[in-house]
XYZ file of C-alpha atoms in Angstrom:
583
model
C -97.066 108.734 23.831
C -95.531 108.167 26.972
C -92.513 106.361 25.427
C -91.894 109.162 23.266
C -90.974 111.465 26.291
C -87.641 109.909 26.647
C -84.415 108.260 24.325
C -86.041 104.796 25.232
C -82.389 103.631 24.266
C -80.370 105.480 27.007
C -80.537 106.444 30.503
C -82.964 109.514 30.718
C -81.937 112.899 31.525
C -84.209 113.657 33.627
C -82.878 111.417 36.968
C -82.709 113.058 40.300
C -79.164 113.476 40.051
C -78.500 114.847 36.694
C -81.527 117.382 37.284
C -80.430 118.491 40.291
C -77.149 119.965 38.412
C -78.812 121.295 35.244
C -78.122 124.407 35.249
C -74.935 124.326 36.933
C -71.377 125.018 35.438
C -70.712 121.359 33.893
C -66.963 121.456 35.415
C -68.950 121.783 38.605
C -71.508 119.171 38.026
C -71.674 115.633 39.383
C -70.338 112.838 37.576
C -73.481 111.581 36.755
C -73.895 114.758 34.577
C -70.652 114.743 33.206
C -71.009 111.433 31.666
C -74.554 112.178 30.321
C -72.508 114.768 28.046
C -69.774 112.276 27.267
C -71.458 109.454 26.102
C -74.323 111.500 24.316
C -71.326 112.725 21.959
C -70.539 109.093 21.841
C -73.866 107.811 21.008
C -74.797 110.216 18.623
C -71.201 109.971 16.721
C -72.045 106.117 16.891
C -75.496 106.593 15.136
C -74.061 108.698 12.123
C -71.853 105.624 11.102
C -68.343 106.251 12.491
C -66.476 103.448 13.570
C -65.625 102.738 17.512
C -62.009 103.872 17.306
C -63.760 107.605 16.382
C -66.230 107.158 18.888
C -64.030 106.211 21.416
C -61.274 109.654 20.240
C -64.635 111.554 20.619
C -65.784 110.820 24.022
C -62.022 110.938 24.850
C -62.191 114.591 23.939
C -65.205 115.413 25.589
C -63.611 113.979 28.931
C -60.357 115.102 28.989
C -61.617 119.158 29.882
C -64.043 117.649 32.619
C -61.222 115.897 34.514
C -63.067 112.432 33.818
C -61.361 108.749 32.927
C -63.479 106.778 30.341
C -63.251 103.553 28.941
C -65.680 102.657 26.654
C -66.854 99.388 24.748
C -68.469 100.390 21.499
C -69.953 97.856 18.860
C -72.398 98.437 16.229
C -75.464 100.044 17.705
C -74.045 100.487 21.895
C -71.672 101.699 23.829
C -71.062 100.309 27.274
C -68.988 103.395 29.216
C -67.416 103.703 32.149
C -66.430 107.089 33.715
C -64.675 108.115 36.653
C -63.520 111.382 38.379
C -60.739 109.842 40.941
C -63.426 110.091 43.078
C -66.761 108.099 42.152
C -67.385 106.102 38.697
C -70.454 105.638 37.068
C -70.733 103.133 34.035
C -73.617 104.172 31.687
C -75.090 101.579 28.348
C -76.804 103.000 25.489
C -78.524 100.796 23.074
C -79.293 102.459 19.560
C -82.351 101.328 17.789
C -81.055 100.909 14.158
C -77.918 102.457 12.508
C -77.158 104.565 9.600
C -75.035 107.156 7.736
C -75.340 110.919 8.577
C -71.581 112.300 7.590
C -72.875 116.278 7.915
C -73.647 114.762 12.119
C -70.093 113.406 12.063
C -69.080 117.223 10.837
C -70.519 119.159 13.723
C -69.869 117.240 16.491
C -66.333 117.599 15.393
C -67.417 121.327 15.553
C -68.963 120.699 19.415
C -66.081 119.108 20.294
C -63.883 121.859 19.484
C -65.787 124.778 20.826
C -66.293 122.220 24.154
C -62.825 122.254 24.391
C -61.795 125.764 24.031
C -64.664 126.996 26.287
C -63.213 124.966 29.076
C -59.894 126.210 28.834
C -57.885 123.916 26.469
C -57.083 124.318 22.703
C -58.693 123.326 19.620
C -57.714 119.993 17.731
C -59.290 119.915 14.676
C -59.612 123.568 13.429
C -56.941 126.185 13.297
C -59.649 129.195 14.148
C -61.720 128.324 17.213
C -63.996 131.055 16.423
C -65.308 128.928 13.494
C -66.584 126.218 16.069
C -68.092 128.568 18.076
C -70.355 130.327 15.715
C -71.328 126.871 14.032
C -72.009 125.122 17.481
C -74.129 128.956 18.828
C -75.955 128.730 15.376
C -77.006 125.137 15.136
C -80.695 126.078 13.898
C -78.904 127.658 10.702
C -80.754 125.259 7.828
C -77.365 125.127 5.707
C -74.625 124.777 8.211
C -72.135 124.094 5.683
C -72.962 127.639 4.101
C -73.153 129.455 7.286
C -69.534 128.187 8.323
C -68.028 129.821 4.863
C -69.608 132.925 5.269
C -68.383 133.124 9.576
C -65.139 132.072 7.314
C -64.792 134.611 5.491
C -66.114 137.548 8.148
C -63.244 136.216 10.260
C -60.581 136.514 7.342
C -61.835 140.012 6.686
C -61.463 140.593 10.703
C -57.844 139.272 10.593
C -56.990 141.354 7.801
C -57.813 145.017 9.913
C -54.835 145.381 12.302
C -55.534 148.693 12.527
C -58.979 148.196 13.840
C -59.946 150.905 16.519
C -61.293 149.808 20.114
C -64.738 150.512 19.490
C -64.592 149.005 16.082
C -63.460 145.815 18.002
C -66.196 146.196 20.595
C -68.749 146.823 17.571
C -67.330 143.196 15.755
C -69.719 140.455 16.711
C -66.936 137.739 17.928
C -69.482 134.765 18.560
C -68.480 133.834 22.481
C -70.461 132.538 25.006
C -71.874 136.355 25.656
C -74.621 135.419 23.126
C -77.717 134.182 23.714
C -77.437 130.207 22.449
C -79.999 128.552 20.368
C -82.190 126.500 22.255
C -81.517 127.942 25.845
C -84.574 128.464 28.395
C -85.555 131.487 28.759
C -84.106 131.413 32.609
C -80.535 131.130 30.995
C -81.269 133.871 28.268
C -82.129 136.192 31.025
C -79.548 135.645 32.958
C -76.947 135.938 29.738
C -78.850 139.227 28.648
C -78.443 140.493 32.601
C -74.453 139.684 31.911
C -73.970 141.474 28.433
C -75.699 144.334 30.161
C -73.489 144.742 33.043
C -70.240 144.347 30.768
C -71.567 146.351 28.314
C -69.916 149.517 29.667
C -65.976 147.959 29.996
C -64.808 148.384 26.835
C -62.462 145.785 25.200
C -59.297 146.553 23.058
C -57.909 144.450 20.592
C -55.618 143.908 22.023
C -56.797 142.243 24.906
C -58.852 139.973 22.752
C -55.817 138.546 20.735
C -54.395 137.801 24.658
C -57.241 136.314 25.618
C -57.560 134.189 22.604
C -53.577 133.150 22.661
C -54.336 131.829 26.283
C -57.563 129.855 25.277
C -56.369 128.503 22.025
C -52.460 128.110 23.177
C -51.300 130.051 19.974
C -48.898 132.914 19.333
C -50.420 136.406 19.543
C -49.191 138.867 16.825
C -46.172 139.413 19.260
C -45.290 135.580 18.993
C -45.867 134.994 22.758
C -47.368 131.590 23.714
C -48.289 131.171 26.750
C -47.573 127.736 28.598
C -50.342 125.767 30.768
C -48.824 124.380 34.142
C -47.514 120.780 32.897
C -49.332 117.904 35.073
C -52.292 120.144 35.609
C -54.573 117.725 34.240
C -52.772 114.702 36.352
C -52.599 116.938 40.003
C -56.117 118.428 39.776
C -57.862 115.447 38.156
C -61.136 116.262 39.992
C -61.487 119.490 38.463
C -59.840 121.103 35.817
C -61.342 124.895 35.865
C -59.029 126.320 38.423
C -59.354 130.527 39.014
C -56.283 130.599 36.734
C -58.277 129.389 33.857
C -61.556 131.435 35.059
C -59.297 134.659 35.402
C -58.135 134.585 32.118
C -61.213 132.774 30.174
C -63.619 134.946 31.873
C -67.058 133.565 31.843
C -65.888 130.666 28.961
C -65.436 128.067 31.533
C -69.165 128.247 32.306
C -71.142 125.967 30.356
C -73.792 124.417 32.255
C -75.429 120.923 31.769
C -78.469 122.421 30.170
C -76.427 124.361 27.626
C -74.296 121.243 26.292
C -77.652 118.974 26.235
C -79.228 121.539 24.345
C -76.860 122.066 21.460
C -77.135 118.294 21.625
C -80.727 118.266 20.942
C -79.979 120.688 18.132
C -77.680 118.215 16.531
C -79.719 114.998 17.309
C -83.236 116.480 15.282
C -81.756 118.585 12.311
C -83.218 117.255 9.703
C -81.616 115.547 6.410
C -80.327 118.143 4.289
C -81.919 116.838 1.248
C -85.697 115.763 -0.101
C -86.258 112.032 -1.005
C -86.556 113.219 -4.244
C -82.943 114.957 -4.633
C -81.832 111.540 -2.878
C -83.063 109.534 -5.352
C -81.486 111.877 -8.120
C -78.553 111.828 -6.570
C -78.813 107.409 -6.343
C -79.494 107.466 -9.855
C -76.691 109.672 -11.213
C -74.384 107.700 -8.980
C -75.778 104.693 -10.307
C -75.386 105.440 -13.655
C -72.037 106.345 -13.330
C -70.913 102.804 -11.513
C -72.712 101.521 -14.546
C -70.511 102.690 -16.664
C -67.230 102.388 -14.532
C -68.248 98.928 -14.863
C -67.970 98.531 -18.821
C -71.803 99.704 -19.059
C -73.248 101.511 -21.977
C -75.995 104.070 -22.869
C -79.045 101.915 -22.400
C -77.786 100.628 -19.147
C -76.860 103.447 -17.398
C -80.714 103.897 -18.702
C -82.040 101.505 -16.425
C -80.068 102.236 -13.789
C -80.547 105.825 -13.609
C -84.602 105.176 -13.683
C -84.196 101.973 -11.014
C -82.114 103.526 -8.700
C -83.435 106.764 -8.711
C -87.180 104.823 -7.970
C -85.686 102.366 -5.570
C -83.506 105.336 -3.702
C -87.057 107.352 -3.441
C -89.240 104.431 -1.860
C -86.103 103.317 0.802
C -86.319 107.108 2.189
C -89.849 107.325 2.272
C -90.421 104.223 4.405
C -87.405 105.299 6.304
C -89.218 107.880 7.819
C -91.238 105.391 9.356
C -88.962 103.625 11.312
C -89.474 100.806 9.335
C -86.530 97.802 9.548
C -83.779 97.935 7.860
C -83.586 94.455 5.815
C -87.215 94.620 5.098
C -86.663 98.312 3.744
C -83.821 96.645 1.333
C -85.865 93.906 -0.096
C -88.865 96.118 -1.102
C -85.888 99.067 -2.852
C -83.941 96.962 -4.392
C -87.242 94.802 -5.982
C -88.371 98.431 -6.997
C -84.728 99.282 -8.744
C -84.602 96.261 -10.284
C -88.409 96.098 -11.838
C -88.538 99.459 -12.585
C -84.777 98.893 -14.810
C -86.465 95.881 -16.289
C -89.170 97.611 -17.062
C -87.564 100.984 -18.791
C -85.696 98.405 -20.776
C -88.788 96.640 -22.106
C -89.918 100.180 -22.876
C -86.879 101.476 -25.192
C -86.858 97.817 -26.135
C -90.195 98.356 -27.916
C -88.632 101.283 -30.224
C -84.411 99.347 -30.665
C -84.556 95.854 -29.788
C -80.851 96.210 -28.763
C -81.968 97.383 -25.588
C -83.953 93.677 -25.070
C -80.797 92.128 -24.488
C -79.329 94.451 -21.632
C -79.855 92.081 -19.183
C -76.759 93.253 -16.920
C -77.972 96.625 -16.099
C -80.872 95.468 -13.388
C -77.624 94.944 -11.184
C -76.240 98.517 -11.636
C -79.650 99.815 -10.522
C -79.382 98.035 -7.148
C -75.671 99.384 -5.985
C -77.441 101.828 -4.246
C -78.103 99.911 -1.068
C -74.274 98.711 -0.772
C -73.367 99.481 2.897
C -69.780 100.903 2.088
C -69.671 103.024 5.165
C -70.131 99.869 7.894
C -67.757 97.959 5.463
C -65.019 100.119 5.325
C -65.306 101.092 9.220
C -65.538 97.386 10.101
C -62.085 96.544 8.166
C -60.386 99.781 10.006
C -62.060 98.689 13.410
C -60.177 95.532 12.659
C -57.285 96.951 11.800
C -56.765 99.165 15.636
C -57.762 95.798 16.909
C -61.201 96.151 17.773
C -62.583 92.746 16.603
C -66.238 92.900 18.426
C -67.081 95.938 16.322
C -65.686 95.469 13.289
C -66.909 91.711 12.858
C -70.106 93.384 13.971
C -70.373 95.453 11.242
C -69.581 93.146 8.695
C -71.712 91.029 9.771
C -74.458 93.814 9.578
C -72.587 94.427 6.013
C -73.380 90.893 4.983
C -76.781 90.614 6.176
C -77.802 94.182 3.682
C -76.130 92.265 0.869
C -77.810 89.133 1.183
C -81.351 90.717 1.293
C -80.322 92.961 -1.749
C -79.117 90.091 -3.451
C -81.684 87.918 -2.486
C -84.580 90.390 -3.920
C -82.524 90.653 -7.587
C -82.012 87.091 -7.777
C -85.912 86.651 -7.370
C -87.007 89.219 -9.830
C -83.970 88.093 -12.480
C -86.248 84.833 -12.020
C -89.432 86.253 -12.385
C -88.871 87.595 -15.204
C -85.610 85.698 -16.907
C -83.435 87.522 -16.463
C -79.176 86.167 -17.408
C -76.494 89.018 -16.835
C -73.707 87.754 -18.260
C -71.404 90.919 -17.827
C -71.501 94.313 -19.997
C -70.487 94.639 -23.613
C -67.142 96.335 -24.299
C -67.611 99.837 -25.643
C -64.688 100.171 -27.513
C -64.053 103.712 -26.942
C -60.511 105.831 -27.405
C -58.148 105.335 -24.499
C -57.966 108.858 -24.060
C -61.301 109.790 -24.063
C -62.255 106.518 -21.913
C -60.393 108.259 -19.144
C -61.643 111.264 -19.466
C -65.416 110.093 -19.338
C -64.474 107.929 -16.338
C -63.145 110.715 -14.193
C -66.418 112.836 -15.040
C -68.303 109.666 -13.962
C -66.037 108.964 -11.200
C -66.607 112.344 -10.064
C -70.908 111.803 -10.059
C -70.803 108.850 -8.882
C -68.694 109.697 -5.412
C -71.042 112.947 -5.398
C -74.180 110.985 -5.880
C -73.229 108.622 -2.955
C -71.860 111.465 -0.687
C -75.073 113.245 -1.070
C -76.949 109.698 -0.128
C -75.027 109.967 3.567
C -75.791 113.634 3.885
C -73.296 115.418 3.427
C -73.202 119.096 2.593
C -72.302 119.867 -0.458
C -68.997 121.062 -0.521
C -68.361 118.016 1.473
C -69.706 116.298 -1.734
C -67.404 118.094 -4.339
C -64.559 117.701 -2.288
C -64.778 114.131 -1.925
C -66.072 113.795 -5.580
C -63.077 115.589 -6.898
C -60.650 112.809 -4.300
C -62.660 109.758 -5.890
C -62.392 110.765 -9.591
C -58.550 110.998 -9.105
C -58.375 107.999 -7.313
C -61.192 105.614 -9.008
C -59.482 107.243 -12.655
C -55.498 105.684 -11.580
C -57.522 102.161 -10.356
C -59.141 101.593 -13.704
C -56.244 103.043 -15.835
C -53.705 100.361 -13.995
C -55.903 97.649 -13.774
C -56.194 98.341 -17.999
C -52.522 98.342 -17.894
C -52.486 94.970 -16.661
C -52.488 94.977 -12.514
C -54.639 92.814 -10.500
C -57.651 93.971 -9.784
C -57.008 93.571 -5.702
C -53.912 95.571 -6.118
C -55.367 98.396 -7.953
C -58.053 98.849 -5.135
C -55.375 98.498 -2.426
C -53.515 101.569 -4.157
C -56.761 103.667 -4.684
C -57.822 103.480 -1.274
C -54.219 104.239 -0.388
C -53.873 107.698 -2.559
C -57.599 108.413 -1.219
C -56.489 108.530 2.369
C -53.464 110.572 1.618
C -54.914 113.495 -0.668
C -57.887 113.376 2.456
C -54.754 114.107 5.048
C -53.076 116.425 2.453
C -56.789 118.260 2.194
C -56.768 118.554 5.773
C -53.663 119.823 6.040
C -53.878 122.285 3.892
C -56.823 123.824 5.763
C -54.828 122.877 9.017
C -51.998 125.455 8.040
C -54.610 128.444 6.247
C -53.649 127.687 2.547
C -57.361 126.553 2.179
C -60.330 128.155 3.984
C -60.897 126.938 7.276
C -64.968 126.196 6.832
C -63.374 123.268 4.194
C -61.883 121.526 7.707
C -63.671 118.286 7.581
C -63.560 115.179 8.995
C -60.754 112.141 7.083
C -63.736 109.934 6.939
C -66.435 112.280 5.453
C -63.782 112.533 2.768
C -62.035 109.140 2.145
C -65.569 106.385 2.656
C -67.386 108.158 0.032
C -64.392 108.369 -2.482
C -63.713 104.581 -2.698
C -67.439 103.408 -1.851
C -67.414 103.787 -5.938
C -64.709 100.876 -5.785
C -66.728 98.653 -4.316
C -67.449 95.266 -6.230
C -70.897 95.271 -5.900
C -71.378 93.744 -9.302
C -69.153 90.657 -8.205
C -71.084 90.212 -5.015
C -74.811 90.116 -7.196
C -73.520 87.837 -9.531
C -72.148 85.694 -6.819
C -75.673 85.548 -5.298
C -77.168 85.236 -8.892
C -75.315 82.116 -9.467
C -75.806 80.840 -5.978
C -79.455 80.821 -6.653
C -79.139 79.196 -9.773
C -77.064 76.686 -8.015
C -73.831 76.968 -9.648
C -71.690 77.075 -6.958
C -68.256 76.893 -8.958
C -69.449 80.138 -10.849
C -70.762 81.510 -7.432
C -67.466 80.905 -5.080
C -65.616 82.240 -8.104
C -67.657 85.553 -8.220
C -67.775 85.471 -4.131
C -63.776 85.115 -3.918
C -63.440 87.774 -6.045
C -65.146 90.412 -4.540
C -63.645 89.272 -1.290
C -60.186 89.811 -2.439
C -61.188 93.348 -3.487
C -63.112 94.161 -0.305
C -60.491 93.722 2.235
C -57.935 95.262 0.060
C -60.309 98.747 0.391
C -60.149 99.150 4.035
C -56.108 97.768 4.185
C -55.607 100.606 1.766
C -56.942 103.316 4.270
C -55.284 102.043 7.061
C -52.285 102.208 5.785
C -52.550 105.686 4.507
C -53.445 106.390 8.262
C -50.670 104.587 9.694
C -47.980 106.827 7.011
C -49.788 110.016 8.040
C -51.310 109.985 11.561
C -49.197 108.788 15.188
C -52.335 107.440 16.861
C -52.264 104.804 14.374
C -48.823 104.583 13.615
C -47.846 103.112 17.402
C -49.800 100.583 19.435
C -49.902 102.106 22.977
């Protein structure tokens, strides 16, 4: 019980230093404080599965407002950071216990980062409307974020719609700024905030004045197409503090977030809880499941077994989640589940068409589940900005999930004879072959987007980017093209319809709540493409000791791997300057 008081894998919050500036203004605060903030973003971006180059971009934002240097070595589960002010520097380590997949995290602390930003005086990066990030970020305890965001959404398109507004109808708008009581403040900081709202209650703001005020914080045009221009080398000349009484006299009070307000929407990000049961997980494993089973060449009574497997193994690997239990022994006990309870179903239907008897394949299909697309494709495009320590990191952590999965299936094909020998050809139309394959292309990316939490219009939208894109692989690799090649150009059109997505809600021709993060979009949409039936039989051979069948298998899904994460960095390269130019 005493452990439990603090993050036993970072440097408490609670040191003489950090305490000593809690409630004070964080541009104001000590270093020490300052780099709590940055490398919390850091460490809790790290723990929902991003790769280092993201973390790194994130903390990078954080810093740049505060006036603070940081340099940061990130690898699979900790971040060694260094931070400095000009003045003092202060290197802080975190160590995370385990590591996962929480893409709705990833979504809103690209939210926090934003309204961090603006509230300190500099624009917005990711969102074209600050006053999205702000209500998300002051409404954190909201159960469905994702729904909460369109609705702000579309209260702020009505609200841009009414030039005409009156003053009082302005003052009467609720605008979501830092006048509001946050979730999760002490009651100290609420009475002081109440206090505030009361003495400004009587100076009345036109709307005027808000549009200037928000053209200064978010460096936009106002309806009269003024921009107004920030003193170049401000950051450079006044790199000990950034909130000079220029900023304050036009931001008002927004420079003013102390260390106890970022901490605490912090805390609201670090304990929200999944979005979904572990039984809607393990729906959503088995109608992905299903579906790969029948990208694969699968028919009815496999997809059977898979849906019953997965959806079983899916159910026990949350449940013994919640207990902190590890990781590879968690794997082993799912994937035995998946694959008896297939076997199993298959007996069953066996016992009324014996057709079923002989579906020996479709164990496999029930154990994609546990394949660790999110590490692998973050590893390869770690590798690819030259980060070698955490990409071979996480393939390594890639390899070792695999080999338990694998290493479970081989034991219960041998327990109870089990020979896949590859799916029967269906011999459906070509027509409607492609349509059913973009319907299960479609469930399948849904099913796995919903397994790494992500709201769901997060879910449709990168459901709707892996049917197109899993649909063209299939369609040219039945038109004759290599297998490697066809995954190389699917992974490529996924990462450019993700930037065309975001660009779209970048420039208003799609809603701005729909803003979310490349990665959200793109992992889940080729995690479908994965050859997770090549790796099992690879294993299955290996344990049967036919290596020539084995290395062929292995080499194989090799080829196909590396050709996923290539694919994406290309499509970054093409469509984003950070990546294009090594500097």
């Amino acid at each position: 019980m005493a452990v439990r008081k603090f993050h036993t894998h970072s440097i408490p919050l609670d040191m003489e230093d950090i305490s000593r500036d809690w409630d004070k203004p964080l541009v104001d605060a000590c270093l020490a404080a300052k780099t709590s903030v940055i490398v919390r973003v850091g460490s809790l971006d790290l723990g929902a599965g991003t790769g280092s180059f993201r973390v790194r971009e994130m903390m990078h934002r954080i810093a740049y407002p505060l006036g603070v240097h940081v340099r940061a070595d990130v690898n699979l589960t900790d971040i060694e950071a260094t931070c400095t002010d000009g003045r003092h520097r202060i290197t802080e380590v975190i160590d995370l216990p385990s590591t996962g997949v929480n893409t709705e995290r990833i979504w809103l602390l690209e939210h926090f980062a934003d309204w961090f930003a603006v509230n300190l005086g500099k624009s917005s990066m990711y969102h074209a409307q600050s006053k999205l990030s702000e209500g998300v970020v002051q409404h954190l305890e909201e159960r469905d974020a994702s729904q909460y965001s369109a609705d702000l959404s579309k209260q702020l398109r009505e609200e841009s719609k009414s030039e005409t507004e009156s003053a009082s109808d302005a003052g009467e708008t609720r605008q979501y700024d830092d006048g509001e009581v946050f979730t999760g403040d002490s009651d100290a900081v609420r009475k002081r905030v109440v206090e505030r709202m009361a003495a400004n209650r009587d100076r009345a703001t036109t709307y005027a004045e808000h549009l200037e005020q928000e053209r200064f914080v978010t460096g936009k045009p106002n309806r009269a197409g003024r921009v107004h221009q920030a003193p170049k080398g401000q950051y450079a000349e006044h790199f000990d503090h950034v909130a000079t009484a220029a900023d304050d006299k036009a931001t008002g009070h927004r420079s003013r977030i102390t260390v106890r307000q970022a901490h605490e929407r912090l805390d609201l990000i670090e304990r929200r809880k999944p979005l979904y049961a572990p039984w809607f997980s393990g729906f959503a494993s088995a109608v992905a499941c299903a579906a790969f089973v029948f990208l694969l060449g699968g028919g009815p009574y496999d997809m059977i077994g898979a849906f019953v497997g997965a959806g079983l193994g899916q159910w026990l690997r949350r449940r013994l989640f919640a207990h902190h239990l590890n990781q590879f022994f968690v794997t082993f006990l799912a994937v035995a589940l998946a694959a008896l309870a297939c076997t199993g179903t298959l007996r069953l239907v066996g016992l009324v068409d014996p057709v079923a008897l002989s579906h020996d394949t479709a164990y496999i299909g029930a154990m994609l589940f546990v394949i660790p697309g999110f590490p692998l494709i973050t590893g390869g495009l770690d590798m690819a900005k030259i980060d070698f320590p955490s990409g071979i990191q996480r393939i390594c952590y890639v390899l070792c999930i695999i080999l338990m999965a694998t290493l479970a299936g081989w034991m219960v094909a041998s327990l109870v004879h089990l020979h896949p020998e590859g799916f029967e050809p269906l011999g459906l139309n070509p027509w409607l072959n492609g349509m059913l394959r973009f319907i299960a292309a479609f469930l399948g990316v849904w099913g796995f987007s919903v397994l790494f939490n992500s709201p769901q219009r997060m879910c449709l939208v990168a459901a709707i980017i892996g049917a197109i894109t899993d649909t063209l692989r299939l369609t040219l690799v039945d038109f004759g093209m290599a297998a490697e090649g066809a995954a190389f150009l699917g992974a490529f059109l996924a990462g450019i319809l993700a930037f065309v997505w975001r660009s779209s809600v970048r420039h208003g021709w799609l809603p701005p709540h729909l803003g979310y993060p490349r990665i959200c979009l793109t992992v889940p949409s080729i995690v479908i493409m994965v050859p997770g039936l090549y790796m099992y039989r690879a294993m299955y051979y290996l344990g049967s000791f036919d290596t020539m069948n084995a290395l062929d298998w292995a080499f194989r899904a090799f080829m196909v791997i590396i050709c996923l994460p290539i694919g994406l960095a290309m499509a970054r390269v093409i469509t984003d300057k950070s990546w294009r130019y090594d500097i």
